[in-house]
Amino acid sequence: MIIESDSPLVEHLVNRLRDAHCDAMTFRWILKEITKQLLAECAHSLPTVEKKIPTWQGNFVGNFVDESRITCVAILRAALPMQEGVLETLGEAEGGFLAMKRDEETHESRLYYDRVPELTGKTVVLVDPMVATGGSLYDALALLKERGPEKIVTLHVIGAKEGVEKISQAFPDVDIHIARIDPILNKDAYIVPGLGDAGDRAYNTPE
């Protein structure tokens, strides 16, 4: 399922990222803030647990997100601010990391680092700012599904229509939450209008 945010605040934040004058520190902060908005929108997919807690007027029983059953996996490096946004909100959730680099000639991804904890029975929140061709996201989802999670949801800032639809068709049981879907990829497989290379812009490393 593809869920594109209809929030005016999310649209505002995405358009701030599109601005070529957005500096790296602001870029990272906005990625984090958009992620928190998307996390709120996908909260119905997260596991919950009933807890009894002490309050100023005695004990209270209420529903809480079961953070112990959530693992937030970031596709390095551009997704690190997004993962921070999830873990700031759900402080007891686990973090995992996948490093995948796209070959600029073939546009295919290559996995070169995998540090993901045990996923059996967990809900995985996979974060990655950009979905262009969908190649790296496809590979990440295929890898994670082999490890037995109960559910996977993904959070993204920008995606090209064809890449998002490719992922939805390949993984119909994965909920894809995305801030904005842009219409096309150019000849170099970059999203148009997009916002440029998210990793380079977030960490001040433009080519």
mmCIF file with all atom_site columns, C-alpha atoms in Angstrom:
data_model
loop_
_atom_site.group_PDB
_atom_site.id
_atom_site.type_symbol
_atom_site.label_atom_id
_atom_site.label_alt_id
_atom_site.label_comp_id
_atom_site.label_asym_id
_atom_site.label_entity_id
_atom_site.label_seq_id
_atom_site.pdbx_PDB_ins_code
_atom_site.Cartn_x
_atom_site.Cartn_y
_atom_site.Cartn_z
_atom_site.occupancy
_atom_site.B_iso_or_equiv
_atom_site.pdbx_formal_charge
_atom_site.auth_seq_id
_atom_site.auth_comp_id
_atom_site.auth_asym_id
_atom_site.auth_atom_id
_atom_site.pdbx_PDB_model_num
ATOM 1   C CA . MET A 1 1   ? 0.000  0.000   0.000   1.00 0.00 ? 1   MET A CA 1
ATOM 2   C CA . ILE A 1 2   ? 1.274  3.476   -0.941  1.00 0.00 ? 2   ILE A CA 1
ATOM 3   C CA . ILE A 1 3   ? 0.295  6.252   1.481   1.00 0.00 ? 3   ILE A CA 1
ATOM 4   C CA . GLU A 1 4   ? 1.304  9.727   0.296   1.00 0.00 ? 4   GLU A CA 1
ATOM 5   C CA . SER A 1 5   ? 0.987  12.352  3.011   1.00 0.00 ? 5   SER A CA 1
ATOM 6   C CA . ASP A 1 6   ? -1.641 15.030  2.456   1.00 0.00 ? 6   ASP A CA 1
ATOM 7   C CA . SER A 1 7   ? -0.382 17.182  5.322   1.00 0.00 ? 7   SER A CA 1
ATOM 8   C CA . PRO A 1 8   ? 0.259  20.852  4.413   1.00 0.00 ? 8   PRO A CA 1
ATOM 9   C CA . LEU A 1 9   ? 3.012  20.900  7.042   1.00 0.00 ? 9   LEU A CA 1
ATOM 10  C CA . VAL A 1 10  ? 4.771  17.938  5.411   1.00 0.00 ? 10  VAL A CA 1
ATOM 11  C CA . GLU A 1 11  ? 4.458  19.619  2.012   1.00 0.00 ? 11  GLU A CA 1
ATOM 12  C CA . HIS A 1 12  ? 5.943  22.803  3.486   1.00 0.00 ? 12  HIS A CA 1
ATOM 13  C CA . LEU A 1 13  ? 8.916  20.925  4.924   1.00 0.00 ? 13  LEU A CA 1
ATOM 14  C CA . VAL A 1 14  ? 9.543  19.013  1.683   1.00 0.00 ? 14  VAL A CA 1
ATOM 15  C CA . ASN A 1 15  ? 9.545  22.255  -0.294  1.00 0.00 ? 15  ASN A CA 1
ATOM 16  C CA . ARG A 1 16  ? 12.085 23.712  2.126   1.00 0.00 ? 16  ARG A CA 1
ATOM 17  C CA . LEU A 1 17  ? 14.319 20.727  1.309   1.00 0.00 ? 17  LEU A CA 1
ATOM 18  C CA . ARG A 1 18  ? 13.915 21.367  -2.420  1.00 0.00 ? 18  ARG A CA 1
ATOM 19  C CA . ASP A 1 19  ? 15.391 24.855  -1.986  1.00 0.00 ? 19  ASP A CA 1
ATOM 20  C CA . ALA A 1 20  ? 18.987 24.734  -3.235  1.00 0.00 ? 20  ALA A CA 1
ATOM 21  C CA . HIS A 1 21  ? 19.958 27.275  -0.551  1.00 0.00 ? 21  HIS A CA 1
ATOM 22  C CA . CYS A 1 22  ? 18.984 24.930  2.313   1.00 0.00 ? 22  CYS A CA 1
ATOM 23  C CA . ASP A 1 23  ? 22.204 24.364  4.301   1.00 0.00 ? 23  ASP A CA 1
ATOM 24  C CA . ALA A 1 24  ? 23.301 20.923  5.506   1.00 0.00 ? 24  ALA A CA 1
ATOM 25  C CA . MET A 1 25  ? 22.368 21.388  9.165   1.00 0.00 ? 25  MET A CA 1
ATOM 26  C CA . THR A 1 26  ? 18.865 22.596  8.267   1.00 0.00 ? 26  THR A CA 1
ATOM 27  C CA . PHE A 1 27  ? 18.549 19.801  5.704   1.00 0.00 ? 27  PHE A CA 1
ATOM 28  C CA . ARG A 1 28  ? 19.245 17.155  8.355   1.00 0.00 ? 28  ARG A CA 1
ATOM 29  C CA . TRP A 1 29  ? 16.852 18.784  10.824  1.00 0.00 ? 29  TRP A CA 1
ATOM 30  C CA . ILE A 1 30  ? 14.029 18.877  8.252   1.00 0.00 ? 30  ILE A CA 1
ATOM 31  C CA . LEU A 1 31  ? 14.608 15.217  7.333   1.00 0.00 ? 31  LEU A CA 1
ATOM 32  C CA . LYS A 1 32  ? 14.179 14.392  11.011  1.00 0.00 ? 32  LYS A CA 1
ATOM 33  C CA . GLU A 1 33  ? 11.021 16.479  11.366  1.00 0.00 ? 33  GLU A CA 1
ATOM 34  C CA . ILE A 1 34  ? 9.383  15.002  8.259   1.00 0.00 ? 34  ILE A CA 1
ATOM 35  C CA . THR A 1 35  ? 10.155 11.538  9.599   1.00 0.00 ? 35  THR A CA 1
ATOM 36  C CA . LYS A 1 36  ? 8.378  12.297  12.873  1.00 0.00 ? 36  LYS A CA 1
ATOM 37  C CA . GLN A 1 37  ? 5.330  13.437  10.901  1.00 0.00 ? 37  GLN A CA 1
ATOM 38  C CA . LEU A 1 38  ? 5.358  10.255  8.800   1.00 0.00 ? 38  LEU A CA 1
ATOM 39  C CA . LEU A 1 39  ? 5.859  8.123   11.900  1.00 0.00 ? 39  LEU A CA 1
ATOM 40  C CA . ALA A 1 40  ? 2.717  9.649   13.397  1.00 0.00 ? 40  ALA A CA 1
ATOM 41  C CA . GLU A 1 41  ? 0.837  8.866   10.184  1.00 0.00 ? 41  GLU A CA 1
ATOM 42  C CA . CYS A 1 42  ? 1.915  5.204   10.256  1.00 0.00 ? 42  CYS A CA 1
ATOM 43  C CA . ALA A 1 43  ? 1.332  4.715   13.992  1.00 0.00 ? 43  ALA A CA 1
ATOM 44  C CA . HIS A 1 44  ? -1.674 2.473   13.400  1.00 0.00 ? 44  HIS A CA 1
ATOM 45  C CA . SER A 1 45  ? 0.776  -0.105  11.994  1.00 0.00 ? 45  SER A CA 1
ATOM 46  C CA . LEU A 1 46  ? 2.928  -0.202  15.114  1.00 0.00 ? 46  LEU A CA 1
ATOM 47  C CA . PRO A 1 47  ? 2.497  -2.843  17.845  1.00 0.00 ? 47  PRO A CA 1
ATOM 48  C CA . THR A 1 48  ? 0.919  -1.699  21.095  1.00 0.00 ? 48  THR A CA 1
ATOM 49  C CA . VAL A 1 49  ? 0.890  -2.959  24.659  1.00 0.00 ? 49  VAL A CA 1
ATOM 50  C CA . GLU A 1 50  ? -1.247 -2.189  27.707  1.00 0.00 ? 50  GLU A CA 1
ATOM 51  C CA . LYS A 1 51  ? 0.698  -0.966  30.726  1.00 0.00 ? 51  LYS A CA 1
ATOM 52  C CA . LYS A 1 52  ? -0.084 0.078   34.263  1.00 0.00 ? 52  LYS A CA 1
ATOM 53  C CA . ILE A 1 53  ? 1.811  3.185   35.342  1.00 0.00 ? 53  ILE A CA 1
ATOM 54  C CA . PRO A 1 54  ? 1.837  5.328   38.492  1.00 0.00 ? 54  PRO A CA 1
ATOM 55  C CA . THR A 1 55  ? 0.410  8.836   38.119  1.00 0.00 ? 55  THR A CA 1
ATOM 56  C CA . TRP A 1 56  ? -0.107 11.744  40.486  1.00 0.00 ? 56  TRP A CA 1
ATOM 57  C CA . GLN A 1 57  ? -3.577 10.353  41.278  1.00 0.00 ? 57  GLN A CA 1
ATOM 58  C CA . GLY A 1 58  ? -2.740 6.669   41.540  1.00 0.00 ? 58  GLY A CA 1
ATOM 59  C CA . ASN A 1 59  ? -2.252 3.919   38.991  1.00 0.00 ? 59  ASN A CA 1
ATOM 60  C CA . PHE A 1 60  ? -3.392 4.275   35.390  1.00 0.00 ? 60  PHE A CA 1
ATOM 61  C CA . VAL A 1 61  ? -3.764 1.575   32.714  1.00 0.00 ? 61  VAL A CA 1
ATOM 62  C CA . GLY A 1 62  ? -3.285 2.726   29.130  1.00 0.00 ? 62  GLY A CA 1
ATOM 63  C CA . ASN A 1 63  ? -2.112 1.717   25.685  1.00 0.00 ? 63  ASN A CA 1
ATOM 64  C CA . PHE A 1 64  ? 1.462  2.393   24.626  1.00 0.00 ? 64  PHE A CA 1
ATOM 65  C CA . VAL A 1 65  ? 3.469  1.697   21.482  1.00 0.00 ? 65  VAL A CA 1
ATOM 66  C CA . ASP A 1 66  ? 5.438  -1.478  22.215  1.00 0.00 ? 66  ASP A CA 1
ATOM 67  C CA . GLU A 1 67  ? 8.881  -0.049  21.503  1.00 0.00 ? 67  GLU A CA 1
ATOM 68  C CA . SER A 1 68  ? 10.563 -3.345  22.423  1.00 0.00 ? 68  SER A CA 1
ATOM 69  C CA . ARG A 1 69  ? 9.060  -4.907  19.284  1.00 0.00 ? 69  ARG A CA 1
ATOM 70  C CA . ILE A 1 70  ? 10.228 -2.209  16.867  1.00 0.00 ? 70  ILE A CA 1
ATOM 71  C CA . THR A 1 71  ? 13.471 -2.033  14.913  1.00 0.00 ? 71  THR A CA 1
ATOM 72  C CA . CYS A 1 72  ? 14.256 1.045   12.842  1.00 0.00 ? 72  CYS A CA 1
ATOM 73  C CA . VAL A 1 73  ? 16.591 0.192   9.958   1.00 0.00 ? 73  VAL A CA 1
ATOM 74  C CA . ALA A 1 74  ? 18.386 3.000   8.122   1.00 0.00 ? 74  ALA A CA 1
ATOM 75  C CA . ILE A 1 75  ? 19.827 2.715   4.638   1.00 0.00 ? 75  ILE A CA 1
ATOM 76  C CA . LEU A 1 76  ? 23.112 4.580   5.021   1.00 0.00 ? 76  LEU A CA 1
ATOM 77  C CA . ARG A 1 77  ? 23.992 7.341   4.913   1.00 0.00 ? 77  ARG A CA 1
ATOM 78  C CA . ALA A 1 78  ? 21.203 9.718   3.958   1.00 0.00 ? 78  ALA A CA 1
ATOM 79  C CA . ALA A 1 79  ? 18.703 7.960   6.238   1.00 0.00 ? 79  ALA A CA 1
ATOM 80  C CA . LEU A 1 80  ? 20.625 8.617   9.453   1.00 0.00 ? 80  LEU A CA 1
ATOM 81  C CA . PRO A 1 81  ? 18.700 11.821  10.317  1.00 0.00 ? 81  PRO A CA 1
ATOM 82  C CA . MET A 1 82  ? 15.458 9.943   9.650   1.00 0.00 ? 82  MET A CA 1
ATOM 83  C CA . GLN A 1 83  ? 16.492 7.144   11.995  1.00 0.00 ? 83  GLN A CA 1
ATOM 84  C CA . GLU A 1 84  ? 17.310 9.742   14.650  1.00 0.00 ? 84  GLU A CA 1
ATOM 85  C CA . GLY A 1 85  ? 13.779 11.086  14.298  1.00 0.00 ? 85  GLY A CA 1
ATOM 86  C CA . VAL A 1 86  ? 12.279 7.632   14.900  1.00 0.00 ? 86  VAL A CA 1
ATOM 87  C CA . LEU A 1 87  ? 14.562 6.803   17.837  1.00 0.00 ? 87  LEU A CA 1
ATOM 88  C CA . GLU A 1 88  ? 14.003 10.176  19.470  1.00 0.00 ? 88  GLU A CA 1
ATOM 89  C CA . THR A 1 89  ? 10.271 9.414   19.453  1.00 0.00 ? 89  THR A CA 1
ATOM 90  C CA . LEU A 1 90  ? 10.524 5.705   20.318  1.00 0.00 ? 90  LEU A CA 1
ATOM 91  C CA . GLY A 1 91  ? 13.543 5.672   22.596  1.00 0.00 ? 91  GLY A CA 1
ATOM 92  C CA . GLU A 1 92  ? 13.523 1.953   23.410  1.00 0.00 ? 92  GLU A CA 1
ATOM 93  C CA . ALA A 1 93  ? 13.313 0.773   19.803  1.00 0.00 ? 93  ALA A CA 1
ATOM 94  C CA . GLU A 1 94  ? 16.345 -0.928  18.271  1.00 0.00 ? 94  GLU A CA 1
ATOM 95  C CA . GLY A 1 95  ? 18.405 0.492   15.437  1.00 0.00 ? 95  GLY A CA 1
ATOM 96  C CA . GLY A 1 96  ? 19.807 -1.366  12.467  1.00 0.00 ? 96  GLY A CA 1
ATOM 97  C CA . PHE A 1 97  ? 21.929 -0.324  9.500   1.00 0.00 ? 97  PHE A CA 1
ATOM 98  C CA . LEU A 1 98  ? 22.285 -1.320  5.862   1.00 0.00 ? 98  LEU A CA 1
ATOM 99  C CA . ALA A 1 99  ? 24.813 0.368   3.584   1.00 0.00 ? 99  ALA A CA 1
ATOM 100 C CA . MET A 1 100 ? 23.948 0.191   -0.089  1.00 0.00 ? 100 MET A CA 1
ATOM 101 C CA . LYS A 1 101 ? 25.661 2.120   -2.870  1.00 0.00 ? 101 LYS A CA 1
ATOM 102 C CA . ARG A 1 102 ? 24.172 2.717   -6.291  1.00 0.00 ? 102 ARG A CA 1
ATOM 103 C CA . ASP A 1 103 ? 26.368 2.108   -9.334  1.00 0.00 ? 103 ASP A CA 1
ATOM 104 C CA . GLU A 1 104 ? 26.031 5.305   -11.368 1.00 0.00 ? 104 GLU A CA 1
ATOM 105 C CA . GLU A 1 105 ? 26.519 3.344   -14.619 1.00 0.00 ? 105 GLU A CA 1
ATOM 106 C CA . THR A 1 106 ? 24.075 0.471   -14.111 1.00 0.00 ? 106 THR A CA 1
ATOM 107 C CA . HIS A 1 107 ? 21.876 2.183   -11.443 1.00 0.00 ? 107 HIS A CA 1
ATOM 108 C CA . GLU A 1 108 ? 21.974 -1.094  -9.481  1.00 0.00 ? 108 GLU A CA 1
ATOM 109 C CA . SER A 1 109 ? 22.683 -1.193  -5.744  1.00 0.00 ? 109 SER A CA 1
ATOM 110 C CA . ARG A 1 110 ? 25.414 -3.094  -3.908  1.00 0.00 ? 110 ARG A CA 1
ATOM 111 C CA . LEU A 1 111 ? 25.217 -4.071  -0.225  1.00 0.00 ? 111 LEU A CA 1
ATOM 112 C CA . TYR A 1 112 ? 28.503 -3.513  1.606   1.00 0.00 ? 112 TYR A CA 1
ATOM 113 C CA . TYR A 1 113 ? 27.475 -3.278  5.285   1.00 0.00 ? 113 TYR A CA 1
ATOM 114 C CA . ASP A 1 114 ? 24.808 -5.147  7.247   1.00 0.00 ? 114 ASP A CA 1
ATOM 115 C CA . ARG A 1 115 ? 24.292 -4.537  10.968  1.00 0.00 ? 115 ARG A CA 1
ATOM 116 C CA . VAL A 1 116 ? 20.693 -5.455  11.684  1.00 0.00 ? 116 VAL A CA 1
ATOM 117 C CA . PRO A 1 117 ? 19.581 -7.121  14.949  1.00 0.00 ? 117 PRO A CA 1
ATOM 118 C CA . GLU A 1 118 ? 17.319 -10.161 15.253  1.00 0.00 ? 118 GLU A CA 1
ATOM 119 C CA . LEU A 1 119 ? 14.017 -9.396  13.513  1.00 0.00 ? 119 LEU A CA 1
ATOM 120 C CA . THR A 1 120 ? 11.844 -12.429 14.225  1.00 0.00 ? 120 THR A CA 1
ATOM 121 C CA . GLY A 1 121 ? 8.409  -11.208 15.272  1.00 0.00 ? 121 GLY A CA 1
ATOM 122 C CA . LYS A 1 122 ? 9.442  -7.536  15.132  1.00 0.00 ? 122 LYS A CA 1
ATOM 123 C CA . THR A 1 123 ? 7.912  -4.589  13.307  1.00 0.00 ? 123 THR A CA 1
ATOM 124 C CA . VAL A 1 124 ? 10.555 -3.027  11.077  1.00 0.00 ? 124 VAL A CA 1
ATOM 125 C CA . VAL A 1 125 ? 10.437 0.683   10.276  1.00 0.00 ? 125 VAL A CA 1
ATOM 126 C CA . LEU A 1 126 ? 12.728 1.030   7.255   1.00 0.00 ? 126 LEU A CA 1
ATOM 127 C CA . VAL A 1 127 ? 13.811 4.613   6.514   1.00 0.00 ? 127 VAL A CA 1
ATOM 128 C CA . ASP A 1 128 ? 15.321 5.967   3.305   1.00 0.00 ? 128 ASP A CA 1
ATOM 129 C CA . PRO A 1 129 ? 14.790 9.543   2.060   1.00 0.00 ? 129 PRO A CA 1
ATOM 130 C CA . MET A 1 130 ? 14.672 8.826   -1.675  1.00 0.00 ? 130 MET A CA 1
ATOM 131 C CA . VAL A 1 131 ? 13.028 6.167   -3.836  1.00 0.00 ? 131 VAL A CA 1
ATOM 132 C CA . ALA A 1 132 ? 14.300 6.635   -7.393  1.00 0.00 ? 132 ALA A CA 1
ATOM 133 C CA . THR A 1 133 ? 14.389 3.403   -9.403  1.00 0.00 ? 133 THR A CA 1
ATOM 134 C CA . GLY A 1 134 ? 13.556 1.483   -6.220  1.00 0.00 ? 134 GLY A CA 1
ATOM 135 C CA . GLY A 1 135 ? 16.592 -0.791  -6.661  1.00 0.00 ? 135 GLY A CA 1
ATOM 136 C CA . SER A 1 136 ? 18.247 -0.311  -3.273  1.00 0.00 ? 136 SER A CA 1
ATOM 137 C CA . LEU A 1 137 ? 14.904 -0.327  -1.456  1.00 0.00 ? 137 LEU A CA 1
ATOM 138 C CA . TYR A 1 138 ? 13.924 -3.558  -3.247  1.00 0.00 ? 138 TYR A CA 1
ATOM 139 C CA . ASP A 1 139 ? 17.171 -5.221  -2.193  1.00 0.00 ? 139 ASP A CA 1
ATOM 140 C CA . ALA A 1 140 ? 16.816 -4.000  1.393   1.00 0.00 ? 140 ALA A CA 1
ATOM 141 C CA . LEU A 1 141 ? 13.239 -5.259  1.680   1.00 0.00 ? 141 LEU A CA 1
ATOM 142 C CA . ALA A 1 142 ? 14.115 -8.638  0.175   1.00 0.00 ? 142 ALA A CA 1
ATOM 143 C CA . LEU A 1 143 ? 16.942 -9.031  2.690   1.00 0.00 ? 143 LEU A CA 1
ATOM 144 C CA . LEU A 1 144 ? 14.839 -7.971  5.686   1.00 0.00 ? 144 LEU A CA 1
ATOM 145 C CA . LYS A 1 145 ? 11.857 -10.159 4.786   1.00 0.00 ? 145 LYS A CA 1
ATOM 146 C CA . GLU A 1 146 ? 14.116 -13.232 4.891   1.00 0.00 ? 146 GLU A CA 1
ATOM 147 C CA . ARG A 1 147 ? 14.720 -12.553 8.599   1.00 0.00 ? 147 ARG A CA 1
ATOM 148 C CA . GLY A 1 148 ? 11.151 -13.136 9.743   1.00 0.00 ? 148 GLY A CA 1
ATOM 149 C CA . PRO A 1 149 ? 9.749  -9.763  10.836  1.00 0.00 ? 149 PRO A CA 1
ATOM 150 C CA . GLU A 1 150 ? 6.068  -9.614  11.672  1.00 0.00 ? 150 GLU A CA 1
ATOM 151 C CA . LYS A 1 151 ? 5.572  -6.447  9.629   1.00 0.00 ? 151 LYS A CA 1
ATOM 152 C CA . ILE A 1 152 ? 7.565  -3.907  7.622   1.00 0.00 ? 152 ILE A CA 1
ATOM 153 C CA . VAL A 1 153 ? 6.640  -0.269  7.042   1.00 0.00 ? 153 VAL A CA 1
ATOM 154 C CA . THR A 1 154 ? 8.808  2.153   5.098   1.00 0.00 ? 154 THR A CA 1
ATOM 155 C CA . LEU A 1 155 ? 9.165  5.930   5.463   1.00 0.00 ? 155 LEU A CA 1
ATOM 156 C CA . HIS A 1 156 ? 10.414 8.173   2.640   1.00 0.00 ? 156 HIS A CA 1
ATOM 157 C CA . VAL A 1 157 ? 10.591 11.868  1.829   1.00 0.00 ? 157 VAL A CA 1
ATOM 158 C CA . ILE A 1 158 ? 10.595 11.835  -1.994  1.00 0.00 ? 158 ILE A CA 1
ATOM 159 C CA . GLY A 1 159 ? 9.907  9.088   -4.501  1.00 0.00 ? 159 GLY A CA 1
ATOM 160 C CA . ALA A 1 160 ? 9.573  8.797   -8.252  1.00 0.00 ? 160 ALA A CA 1
ATOM 161 C CA . LYS A 1 161 ? 6.220  7.379   -9.302  1.00 0.00 ? 161 LYS A CA 1
ATOM 162 C CA . GLU A 1 162 ? 7.729  4.426   -11.167 1.00 0.00 ? 162 GLU A CA 1
ATOM 163 C CA . GLY A 1 163 ? 10.062 3.452   -8.321  1.00 0.00 ? 163 GLY A CA 1
ATOM 164 C CA . VAL A 1 164 ? 7.341  3.615   -5.674  1.00 0.00 ? 164 VAL A CA 1
ATOM 165 C CA . GLU A 1 165 ? 4.946  1.580   -7.809  1.00 0.00 ? 165 GLU A CA 1
ATOM 166 C CA . LYS A 1 166 ? 7.661  -1.014  -8.491  1.00 0.00 ? 166 LYS A CA 1
ATOM 167 C CA . ILE A 1 167 ? 8.145  -1.541  -4.746  1.00 0.00 ? 167 ILE A CA 1
ATOM 168 C CA . SER A 1 168 ? 4.410  -1.662  -4.073  1.00 0.00 ? 168 SER A CA 1
ATOM 169 C CA . GLN A 1 169 ? 3.906  -4.338  -6.709  1.00 0.00 ? 169 GLN A CA 1
ATOM 170 C CA . ALA A 1 170 ? 6.854  -6.419  -5.513  1.00 0.00 ? 170 ALA A CA 1
ATOM 171 C CA . PHE A 1 171 ? 5.964  -6.139  -1.802  1.00 0.00 ? 171 PHE A CA 1
ATOM 172 C CA . PRO A 1 172 ? 2.178  -5.668  -1.534  1.00 0.00 ? 172 PRO A CA 1
ATOM 173 C CA . ASP A 1 173 ? 2.222  -6.406  2.211   1.00 0.00 ? 173 ASP A CA 1
ATOM 174 C CA . VAL A 1 174 ? 4.591  -3.491  2.947   1.00 0.00 ? 174 VAL A CA 1
ATOM 175 C CA . ASP A 1 175 ? 3.041  -0.108  3.777   1.00 0.00 ? 175 ASP A CA 1
ATOM 176 C CA . ILE A 1 176 ? 4.968  2.667   2.010   1.00 0.00 ? 176 ILE A CA 1
ATOM 177 C CA . HIS A 1 177 ? 4.575  6.045   3.721   1.00 0.00 ? 177 HIS A CA 1
ATOM 178 C CA . ILE A 1 178 ? 5.966  8.880   1.638   1.00 0.00 ? 178 ILE A CA 1
ATOM 179 C CA . ALA A 1 179 ? 5.888  12.647  1.915   1.00 0.00 ? 179 ALA A CA 1
ATOM 180 C CA . ARG A 1 180 ? 5.752  13.402  -1.821  1.00 0.00 ? 180 ARG A CA 1
ATOM 181 C CA . ILE A 1 181 ? 5.686  11.382  -5.053  1.00 0.00 ? 181 ILE A CA 1
ATOM 182 C CA . ASP A 1 182 ? 7.356  13.171  -7.980  1.00 0.00 ? 182 ASP A CA 1
ATOM 183 C CA . PRO A 1 183 ? 6.415  12.354  -11.572 1.00 0.00 ? 183 PRO A CA 1
ATOM 184 C CA . ILE A 1 184 ? 9.538  11.162  -13.381 1.00 0.00 ? 184 ILE A CA 1
ATOM 185 C CA . LEU A 1 185 ? 13.166 10.031  -13.385 1.00 0.00 ? 185 LEU A CA 1
ATOM 186 C CA . ASN A 1 186 ? 15.626 11.720  -15.719 1.00 0.00 ? 186 ASN A CA 1
ATOM 187 C CA . LYS A 1 187 ? 18.094 9.892   -17.969 1.00 0.00 ? 187 LYS A CA 1
ATOM 188 C CA . ASP A 1 188 ? 20.521 9.547   -15.029 1.00 0.00 ? 188 ASP A CA 1
ATOM 189 C CA . ALA A 1 189 ? 17.774 7.985   -12.855 1.00 0.00 ? 189 ALA A CA 1
ATOM 190 C CA . TYR A 1 190 ? 17.440 11.023  -10.610 1.00 0.00 ? 190 TYR A CA 1
ATOM 191 C CA . ILE A 1 191 ? 14.025 12.120  -9.359  1.00 0.00 ? 191 ILE A CA 1
ATOM 192 C CA . VAL A 1 192 ? 12.498 15.187  -11.053 1.00 0.00 ? 192 VAL A CA 1
ATOM 193 C CA . PRO A 1 193 ? 11.955 17.705  -9.555  1.00 0.00 ? 193 PRO A CA 1
ATOM 194 C CA . GLY A 1 194 ? 13.326 15.845  -6.507  1.00 0.00 ? 194 GLY A CA 1
ATOM 195 C CA . LEU A 1 195 ? 15.805 17.578  -4.237  1.00 0.00 ? 195 LEU A CA 1
ATOM 196 C CA . GLY A 1 196 ? 19.213 16.351  -5.397  1.00 0.00 ? 196 GLY A CA 1
ATOM 197 C CA . ASP A 1 197 ? 21.427 13.785  -3.683  1.00 0.00 ? 197 ASP A CA 1
ATOM 198 C CA . ALA A 1 198 ? 20.095 13.643  -0.120  1.00 0.00 ? 198 ALA A CA 1
ATOM 199 C CA . GLY A 1 199 ? 23.282 12.187  1.337   1.00 0.00 ? 199 GLY A CA 1
ATOM 200 C CA . ASP A 1 200 ? 25.525 14.801  -0.240  1.00 0.00 ? 200 ASP A CA 1
ATOM 201 C CA . ARG A 1 201 ? 23.234 17.638  0.771   1.00 0.00 ? 201 ARG A CA 1
ATOM 202 C CA . ALA A 1 202 ? 22.819 16.361  4.346   1.00 0.00 ? 202 ALA A CA 1
ATOM 203 C CA . TYR A 1 203 ? 26.550 15.941  4.937   1.00 0.00 ? 203 TYR A CA 1
ATOM 204 C CA . ASN A 1 204 ? 28.089 18.702  2.809   1.00 0.00 ? 204 ASN A CA 1
ATOM 205 C CA . THR A 1 205 ? 29.808 16.338  0.387   1.00 0.00 ? 205 THR A CA 1
ATOM 206 C CA . PRO A 1 206 ? 28.727 17.432  -3.106  1.00 0.00 ? 206 PRO A CA 1
ATOM 207 C CA . GLU A 1 207 ? 30.706 16.124  -6.034  1.00 0.00 ? 207 GLU A CA 1
#
